[in-house]
Coordinates of C-alpha atoms and ligand atoms in Angstrom, one line a residue:
M1 CA 7.7 11.6 22.3
R2 CA 10.0 11.3 24.9
F3 CA 13.4 8.9 24.9
L4 CA 14.7 6.7 27.3
S5 CA 18.2 7.8 26.5
K6 CA 20.2 8.5 29.7
S7 CA 22.3 11.2 28.1
L8 CA 19.2 13.6 28.3
A9 CA 19.8 16.2 30.7
F10 CA 16.9 15.8 33.1
L11 CA 18.0 12.3 34.1
I12 CA 20.2 13.7 36.8
L13 CA 18.7 11.7 39.2
L14 CA -21.6 17.5 27.8
S15 CA -23.4 14.4 27.3
A16 CA -21.6 12.4 24.7
F17 CA -24.2 12.4 22.1
A18 CA -24.8 16.0 22.2
V19 CA -21.1 16.4 21.3
F20 CA -20.7 14.0 18.6
S21 CA -23.1 14.2 15.7
F22 CA -22.1 12.1 12.9
S23 CA -23.2 13.4 9.6
C24 CA -23.0 11.3 6.7
G25 CA -24.6 13.8 4.4
G26 CA -21.4 15.9 4.3
G27 CA -23.6 18.8 6.0
G28 CA -20.8 19.6 9.0
K29 CA -17.7 21.9 8.5
T30 CA -15.4 19.2 10.0
T31 CA -13.8 16.0 8.8
K32 CA -15.4 13.0 10.5
Y33 CA -14.2 9.4 11.2
E34 CA -16.8 6.5 12.1
I35 CA -14.7 3.5 12.5
T36 CA -15.7 0.0 13.8
A37 CA -12.9 -2.4 14.5
E38 CA -12.5 -6.0 15.9
L39 CA -9.4 -7.1 17.7
D40 CA -8.8 -10.7 17.1
G41 CA -5.4 -12.4 17.9
N42 CA -3.0 -10.3 15.6
T43 CA -5.5 -8.9 13.4
V44 CA -7.6 -5.8 13.3
T45 CA -10.4 -6.1 10.9
G46 CA -12.3 -2.6 10.4
E47 CA -14.4 -0.5 8.5
E48 CA -14.2 3.5 8.5
T49 CA -16.7 5.9 7.0
V50 CA -14.8 9.2 6.5
V51 CA -16.6 12.4 5.4
F52 CA -13.7 14.6 4.1
Y53 CA -14.8 18.3 4.6
N54 CA -12.5 20.5 2.3
D55 CA -11.8 23.5 4.1
T56 CA -9.3 24.9 1.9
D57 CA -9.3 26.9 -1.4
N58 CA -8.5 24.2 -3.7
A59 CA -10.7 21.6 -5.4
F60 CA -9.3 17.8 -5.1
K61 CA -9.6 15.0 -7.5
E62 CA -8.3 12.4 -5.0
L63 CA -7.9 11.8 -1.7
K64 CA -4.8 10.5 0.1
F65 CA -4.4 8.4 3.4
N66 CA -1.4 7.7 5.3
L67 CA -0.9 3.9 5.9
F68 CA 1.4 4.0 9.1
A69 CA 0.8 0.4 9.7
N70 CA 2.7 -0.6 6.4
A71 CA 5.8 0.4 7.7
F72 CA 5.7 -2.7 9.8
R73 CA 5.4 -5.1 6.8
K74 CA 8.2 -7.4 5.5
N75 CA 10.3 -5.5 3.2
A76 CA 9.5 -2.1 4.0
K77 CA 12.1 0.2 2.5
R78 CA 12.0 2.1 5.7
P79 CA 12.2 0.0 9.0
P80 CA 10.2 1.7 11.6
I81 CA 12.5 0.9 14.5
S82 CA 16.0 2.2 14.5
A83 CA 18.8 -0.2 14.3
I84 CA 19.8 0.3 17.8
H85 CA 16.4 -0.7 19.3
R86 CA 15.5 -3.6 16.9
A87 CA 17.0 -6.6 18.8
S88 CA 15.0 -5.5 21.9
A89 CA 11.8 -4.3 20.1
Y90 CA 11.3 -7.3 18.2
Y91 CA 11.3 -9.7 21.5
N92 CA 10.3 -12.7 20.0
G93 CA 12.7 -12.4 16.8
E94 CA 11.4 -11.2 13.3
S95 CA 7.9 -10.2 13.0
Y96 CA 5.8 -8.5 10.6
G97 CA 2.7 -6.6 10.2
G98 CA 1.1 -4.2 7.5
I99 CA -2.5 -3.0 6.5
E100 CA -4.7 -4.4 3.8
I101 CA -7.2 -2.4 2.1
L102 CA -9.8 -4.7 1.3
S103 CA -12.3 -2.0 -0.5
V104 CA -13.1 1.5 -1.0
K105 CA -16.6 2.7 -1.8
C106 CA -18.0 6.0 -2.7
G107 CA -21.7 6.4 -2.9
G108 CA -22.0 2.9 -2.4
E109 CA -20.0 2.2 -5.5
D110 CA -16.5 0.4 -5.4
V111 CA -13.7 2.8 -6.2
E112 CA -10.4 1.7 -7.8
F113 CA -7.8 2.9 -5.2
S114 CA -4.0 2.3 -5.5
I115 CA -1.5 1.9 -2.9
C116 CA 1.4 4.4 -3.6
G117 CA 3.9 6.7 -1.9
E118 CA 7.5 6.2 -1.4
D119 CA 7.2 3.1 0.7
E120 CA 3.6 1.7 0.1
N121 CA 2.4 4.3 2.6
I122 CA -0.2 5.9 0.9
L123 CA -3.7 4.9 -0.1
C124 CA -4.8 7.0 -3.2
V125 CA -8.3 7.3 -3.6
P126 CA -9.7 8.8 -6.9
L127 CA -13.0 10.7 -6.9
K128 CA -15.7 10.7 -9.4
T129 CA -16.1 14.2 -9.2
E130 CA -14.0 16.9 -7.4
V131 CA -14.6 18.0 -4.1
Y132 CA -14.8 22.1 -4.1
P133 CA -13.9 24.1 -1.3
S134 CA -16.7 23.8 1.5
E135 CA -17.8 20.7 0.1
S136 CA -17.7 17.3 1.5
V137 CA -17.2 13.7 0.3
K138 CA -17.9 10.2 2.1
I139 CA -15.7 7.4 1.6
T140 CA -16.1 4.0 3.1
I141 CA -12.7 1.9 3.6
A142 CA -12.6 -1.7 4.8
F143 CA -9.2 -2.7 5.9
R144 CA -7.2 -5.5 7.8
T145 CA -4.6 -4.5 9.9
T146 CA -1.8 -7.2 11.2
L147 CA 0.2 -6.4 14.0
A148 CA 3.7 -7.7 14.4
R149 CA 5.0 -8.6 17.7
V150 CA 7.1 -5.5 18.3
V151 CA 7.3 -3.1 21.1
A152 CA 6.2 0.1 18.9
R153 CA 3.3 2.4 18.5
T154 CA 1.4 -0.3 16.8
G155 CA 2.1 -3.9 17.8
I156 CA 1.4 -6.7 20.3
N157 CA 3.6 -6.6 23.5
E158 CA 4.0 -9.0 26.2
N159 CA 1.3 -7.0 28.7
T160 CA -0.6 -4.8 26.1
V161 CA -1.8 -4.3 22.4
N162 CA -0.7 -0.7 21.1
L163 CA -3.3 0.3 18.7
A164 CA -2.1 3.5 17.2
N165 CA -2.3 4.0 13.5
F166 CA -4.2 0.9 13.0
Y167 CA -6.3 2.6 10.3
P168 CA -6.0 4.7 7.2
I169 CA -5.8 8.4 8.3
L170 CA -6.2 11.5 5.7
C171 CA -2.8 13.0 5.0
G172 CA -2.5 16.4 6.6
I173 CA -3.0 19.3 4.4
Q174 CA 0.1 21.7 3.8
D175 CA 0.2 24.1 1.2
G176 CA -3.1 23.2 -0.3
G177 CA -2.4 19.5 -0.8
F178 CA -2.1 16.3 0.9
Y179 CA 1.3 15.7 2.9
E180 CA 2.4 12.2 2.5
C181 CA 4.4 11.2 5.7
V182 CA 7.0 8.6 5.3
Y183 CA 7.8 6.5 8.6
Y184 CA 11.3 7.6 9.8
S185 CA 12.4 5.5 12.8
T186 CA 14.0 8.6 14.6
G187 CA 11.2 11.1 15.8
D188 CA 7.6 10.9 15.2
P189 CA 6.8 11.1 11.5
F190 CA 3.3 12.1 11.6
F191 CA 1.0 15.0 10.4
S192 CA -2.7 15.2 10.4
D193 CA -5.5 17.6 10.8
C194 CA -8.2 17.5 13.4
A195 CA -11.3 15.6 12.9
D196 CA -14.2 14.2 14.7
Y197 CA -13.8 10.5 15.7
K198 CA -16.6 7.9 16.9
V199 CA -14.9 4.2 17.0
T200 CA -16.3 1.3 18.3
F201 CA -14.0 -1.6 19.3
T202 CA -14.9 -5.3 19.7
L203 CA -12.3 -7.5 21.3
P204 CA -12.2 -10.2 24.0
E205 CA -14.0 -9.5 27.1
E206 CA -11.2 -9.6 29.5
F207 CA -9.6 -6.9 27.8
V208 CA -9.5 -3.2 29.2
L209 CA -9.3 -0.4 26.6
A210 CA -7.5 3.0 27.3
T211 CA -8.2 5.2 24.3
S212 CA -8.3 8.7 23.1
G213 CA -12.0 8.9 23.5
K214 CA -14.7 9.1 26.0
I215 CA -16.7 6.1 26.2
L216 CA -20.2 6.4 25.1
E217 CA -21.5 2.7 25.5
S218 CA -20.3 -0.8 26.6
S219 CA -21.6 -4.4 25.9
V220 CA -20.5 -7.9 26.5
K221 CA -22.1 -10.4 24.4
D222 CA -20.6 -14.4 23.5
G223 CA -17.5 -13.5 25.4
K224 CA -16.8 -10.3 23.4
R225 CA -16.7 -6.7 24.5
T226 CA -18.1 -3.9 22.4
E227 CA -17.2 -0.4 23.3
T228 CA -18.1 2.9 21.7
F229 CA -16.0 5.9 21.9
Y230 CA -15.7 9.7 20.7
V231 CA -13.3 12.6 20.5
N232 CA -13.9 15.7 18.6
S233 CA -11.1 17.9 16.8
A234 CA -8.8 15.1 17.5
R235 CA -5.6 14.5 14.9
S236 CA -6.0 10.9 15.4
F237 CA -7.4 8.1 17.5
A238 CA -5.3 5.6 19.5
A239 CA -6.1 2.9 22.0
V240 CA -4.0 0.4 24.2
A241 CA -5.8 -2.9 25.1
S242 CA -4.6 -5.0 28.0
E243 CA -6.1 -8.0 30.2
K244 CA -3.9 -6.8 32.8
F245 CA -4.8 -3.1 33.0
G246 CA -6.2 -1.8 36.3
V247 CA -7.5 2.1 36.2
V248 CA -7.5 4.9 38.8
S249 CA -9.2 8.0 38.3
G250 CA -9.4 11.8 39.2
N251 CA -10.6 14.9 37.9
V252 CA -9.1 18.3 36.8
G253 CA -11.9 20.9 36.3
K254 CA -14.3 19.1 33.9
T255 CA -11.5 16.7 32.5
Q256 CA -11.6 13.1 33.8
V257 CA -8.1 11.9 34.1
N258 CA -7.3 8.0 34.2
Y259 CA -4.1 6.2 34.6
Y260 CA -4.2 2.8 33.3
Y261 CA -1.5 0.4 34.8
Y262 CA -0.1 -3.2 35.6
D263 CA 2.6 -4.0 38.2
D264 CA 2.5 -0.8 39.9
E265 CA 2.0 -0.7 43.7
N266 CA 1.5 2.9 44.1
P267 CA -0.6 3.9 40.9
E268 CA -2.1 7.2 42.5
E269 CA 1.6 8.4 42.3
F270 CA 1.4 8.5 38.7
L271 CA -2.2 9.8 38.5
S272 CA -1.0 12.6 40.6
V273 CA 1.5 13.7 38.2
A274 CA -0.9 13.5 35.2
E275 CA -3.4 15.4 37.3
K276 CA -0.8 18.2 38.4
S277 CA 0.5 18.5 34.9
L278 CA -2.8 19.3 33.5
T279 CA -3.7 21.6 36.2
L280 CA -0.4 23.7 35.6
F281 CA -0.6 23.7 31.9
N282 CA -4.2 24.5 32.0
D283 CA -3.2 27.6 34.0
L284 CA 0.1 28.6 32.2
F285 CA -1.1 27.9 28.3
G286 CA -4.7 27.6 28.2
E287 CA -7.4 25.1 29.0
Y288 CA -7.3 21.6 28.0
P289 CA -10.2 20.9 25.4
Y290 CA -11.0 17.3 25.8
P291 CA -13.5 15.4 28.3
V292 CA -11.0 12.9 29.4
Y293 CA -7.1 12.3 29.4
S294 CA -5.5 9.0 30.0
V295 CA -2.2 7.9 30.8
A296 CA -1.7 4.2 29.8
K297 CA 1.4 2.2 30.9
T298 CA 2.5 -0.2 28.0
G299 CA 5.4 -1.5 26.5
F300 CA 7.1 1.2 24.4
I301 CA 10.6 1.4 22.9
E302 CA 11.1 4.8 24.2
G303 CA 10.1 6.7 27.0
G304 CA 6.5 7.8 26.1
M305 CA 4.4 8.6 23.2
E306 CA 1.6 11.3 23.1
F307 CA -1.7 11.0 21.2
P308 CA -4.8 13.1 21.3
A309 CA -6.2 12.7 24.9
L310 CA -4.1 9.6 25.4
T311 CA -0.2 8.9 26.3
F312 CA 1.8 5.9 26.3
I313 CA 4.1 5.5 29.2
S314 CA 7.0 3.0 28.6
D315 CA 7.1 0.1 31.2
S316 CA 10.5 -0.2 31.0
L317 CA 11.0 3.3 32.3
E318 CA 12.8 3.7 35.8
K319 CA 10.6 4.9 38.6
S320 CA 12.6 8.0 39.1
A321 CA 11.7 9.0 35.2
F322 CA 8.3 8.4 35.2
S323 CA 7.2 11.8 36.4
E324 CA 9.4 13.5 34.1
V325 CA 8.0 11.8 31.2
I326 CA 4.6 12.1 32.4
A327 CA 4.7 15.8 32.2
H328 CA 6.4 15.8 28.8
E329 CA 3.8 13.7 27.4
T330 CA 1.0 15.7 28.9
A331 CA 2.4 18.8 27.8
H332 CA 2.2 17.6 24.1
Q333 CA -1.6 18.0 24.6
W334 CA -1.1 21.2 24.4
W335 CA 2.1 21.2 22.0
Q336 CA 1.4 18.9 19.1
T337 CA -2.4 17.7 19.8
V338 CA -3.9 21.3 20.1
V339 CA -1.5 23.1 18.6
G340 CA -0.2 20.9 15.6
N341 CA 2.6 21.0 13.3
N342 CA 4.2 19.3 10.9
E343 CA 6.3 16.9 13.0
I344 CA 8.5 15.5 10.1
E345 CA 9.5 19.2 9.0
Y346 CA 9.5 21.1 12.4
A347 CA 9.9 18.7 15.1
F348 CA 11.6 21.0 17.6
L349 CA 8.4 23.3 17.6
D350 CA 6.1 20.7 19.8
E351 CA 9.3 18.8 21.2
G352 CA 11.2 21.8 22.4
L353 CA 8.0 23.2 24.1
A354 CA 7.1 19.8 25.7
E355 CA 10.7 19.6 26.9
Y356 CA 10.5 23.3 28.4
S357 CA 7.5 22.5 29.9
V358 CA 8.9 19.8 32.1
V359 CA 11.4 22.7 33.6
L360 CA 8.0 24.4 34.3
F361 CA 6.3 21.3 36.0
Y362 CA 9.1 20.8 38.3
E363 CA 9.8 24.5 39.1
N364 CA 6.2 24.7 40.3
Y365 CA 6.1 21.4 42.2
P366 CA 9.3 21.8 44.2
E367 CA 8.4 18.5 46.0
Y368 CA 9.8 16.5 43.3
G369 CA 13.3 17.7 44.3
F370 CA 14.2 19.8 40.9
T371 CA 14.9 23.2 40.4
R372 CA 14.8 25.5 37.1
K373 CA 18.6 26.3 37.7
T374 CA 19.7 22.7 38.0
L375 CA 17.5 21.6 35.2
L376 CA 18.8 24.5 33.0
E377 CA 22.5 23.9 34.1
A378 CA 22.1 20.0 33.2
S379 CA 20.7 20.5 29.7
E380 CA 23.5 23.0 29.1
K381 CA 26.2 20.4 30.1
T382 CA 24.3 17.9 28.0
Y383 CA 24.4 20.2 25.1
K384 CA 27.8 21.0 25.4
M385 CA 28.8 17.4 25.5
F386 CA 26.9 16.9 22.3
C387 CA 28.7 19.6 20.5
S388 CA 32.1 18.6 21.6
V389 CA 31.4 15.0 20.9
S390 CA 30.2 16.2 17.3
D391 CA 33.2 18.4 16.7
K392 CA 35.8 15.5 17.6
L393 CA 33.8 13.2 15.4
F394 CA 32.8 15.4 12.4
G395 CA 35.0 18.3 12.7
K396 CA 32.0 20.6 13.3
T397 CA 28.5 20.4 14.9
D398 CA 25.2 21.2 12.8
T399 CA 23.1 22.9 15.5
S400 CA 20.4 23.9 12.9
M401 CA 16.7 23.3 14.2
M402 CA 15.2 24.2 10.9
R403 CA 15.5 20.8 9.2
G404 CA 13.5 17.6 8.8
L405 CA 13.7 14.2 10.2
K406 CA 15.5 12.9 7.2
D407 CA 18.3 15.4 8.0
F408 CA 19.3 14.0 11.3
G409 CA 22.3 11.4 11.4
S410 CA 21.1 10.0 14.7
E411 CA 18.6 9.7 17.5
Y412 CA 21.6 11.6 19.6
E413 CA 21.7 14.6 17.4
Y414 CA 18.1 14.6 17.1
V415 CA 17.5 14.7 21.0
N416 CA 20.0 17.5 21.4
V417 CA 18.8 19.7 18.6
C418 CA 15.1 19.3 18.8
Y419 CA 14.7 18.8 22.6
V420 CA 17.9 20.2 24.4
Q421 CA 18.7 23.2 22.6
P422 CA 15.1 24.6 22.4
C423 CA 14.7 24.0 26.1
I424 CA 17.9 26.4 26.8
M425 CA 16.4 28.5 24.2
Y426 CA 13.2 29.1 25.8
D427 CA 14.8 29.7 29.1
L428 CA 16.9 32.4 27.9
L429 CA 14.0 33.7 26.2
R430 CA 11.9 33.9 29.3
T431 CA 14.8 35.2 31.1
T432 CA 15.3 38.0 28.6
A433 CA 11.5 38.9 28.0
G434 CA 10.6 38.5 31.4
D435 CA 7.6 35.8 32.6
K436 CA 5.0 38.1 31.7
V437 CA 5.9 38.5 28.1
F438 CA 7.0 34.9 27.8
F439 CA 3.9 33.3 29.3
S440 CA 1.7 35.9 27.6
G441 CA 3.2 34.4 24.1
L442 CA 2.8 31.1 25.0
K443 CA -0.7 31.7 25.5
K444 CA -1.5 33.6 22.4
Y445 CA 0.5 31.0 20.3
Y446 CA -2.2 28.3 22.1
R447 CA -5.1 30.6 21.2
E448 CA -4.0 31.5 17.9
Y449 CA -3.3 27.7 16.4
F450 CA -5.9 26.1 18.5
M451 CA -6.8 23.0 16.4
K452 CA -4.6 24.5 13.4
N453 CA -1.2 23.9 12.5
A454 CA 1.7 26.1 13.4
T455 CA 5.0 26.9 11.7
P456 CA 8.0 28.6 13.3
D457 CA 7.0 31.9 11.9
G458 CA 3.8 31.5 13.7
L459 CA 5.4 30.9 16.8
I460 CA 7.8 34.1 16.4
S461 CA 4.9 36.2 15.6
C462 CA 3.0 35.2 18.6
F463 CA 6.0 36.0 20.9
C464 CA 6.4 39.5 18.9
S465 CA 2.9 40.4 19.5
A466 CA 3.3 39.6 23.2
G467 CA 6.0 42.3 23.1
A468 CA 9.2 40.6 23.0
D469 CA 11.8 41.5 20.3
V470 CA 12.8 38.1 19.2
E471 CA 13.1 37.8 15.5
G472 CA 16.8 37.9 15.4
F473 CA 17.0 35.8 18.8
F474 CA 15.0 33.1 17.1
D475 CA 16.8 33.1 13.8
G476 CA 20.0 32.5 15.7
F477 CA 18.9 29.3 17.1
L478 CA 16.7 28.0 14.0
Y479 CA 19.5 28.3 11.7
G480 CA 22.4 27.0 14.2
K481 CA 24.3 30.5 14.3
V482 CA 24.1 30.5 18.2
I483 CA 27.3 29.4 20.1
L484 CA 26.1 28.2 24.0
Ligands
LIG501 ZN1 7.8 14.6 23.0

């Protein structure tokens, strides 16, 4: 995600069918989702068939799914929008959503599921027989998601409908078990593993859909449009629907790049930022793996938000901030979408690299008028200001990056510790180790954790094996011992 906050340093001024073969028999070695969903007013009614492939060494007696949409229900313990944004996010006053599980079936038989977790955020599905390593199990879930009138990842806005997290998604696996995410209002409280998706949406025909997938087929009947998309090895599937969307498209290598927009006099300008970002990051980090990349302008309470092959860009951003946010969110395709990490526990891993990628973007495209030097100076100034404010308010500053979302006292602290500080750290590492070692470390990190989940230790070992002597260097930053 990228914040709107002005305190940030940088605001100084294949044929488809051949690719996707959905096997309900559980023969494949990848988890697969097949989802059909209909958007009607503020409701998404859907059915998903999930074939869970157990690629761990453990047997599972139950499956667990995150129900992120339930964070928007009335009386949720953890409101999904932080207090400072609540008034503007709920633009029509109080509004609630949620997700209802209508049925769960396994082998054609109803399963007695339960809604559990800390905040009714988990769907627990007991299995008749354990699913052992290298085995699969097929579950079919019928659900109904209600969309609140809220400017958020999931919700109805003035111009668009944001359709992230509209379906139950398997919890990511960590330490051999399902990791239950809680919807913290600061940061991106998500962690999931890669799976293959085939998603069919039906919605009023006037709507245009921007999604994580490549379109397979489209038809219109009785005033309704039905479109089917696929994407393989994705951590989730998201979409934005709008009656107002125009779209401009281009290509970077084998990737089709789209910019979906409204109220934009020069959409080519922002399409170009997305294309330039993809071109540069392909070169610096490794090749982007998906057939499509789309940037969609939409109502969003922060600057932008990343999803597999899809980026939300807030329509309330000032024009001067668009390129910076598009570069940041596009970099998340490498750092978060392809190289995954538990964003609840190690937010700095993907946010820090996405933020430093913005420096690389401006450094390589001087026509935008920023230099590496001025950007880093601005970051240092912002960070020092944060330390000084914290010292005055609390008598100390905790700069440790090794902490979870629950341990940040404010969005201001989170942004400085997980975005600004690692940006300074990576530049220092690059200066010390040299460009060759630095970029070889990043390429190695991308290759090593391609479609897998990384940890801080994994990142460090990639830089070590690229030839950088970094263990002490990282420890100082990770545990808040470095004084800048
Ligand atoms: Zn981000």
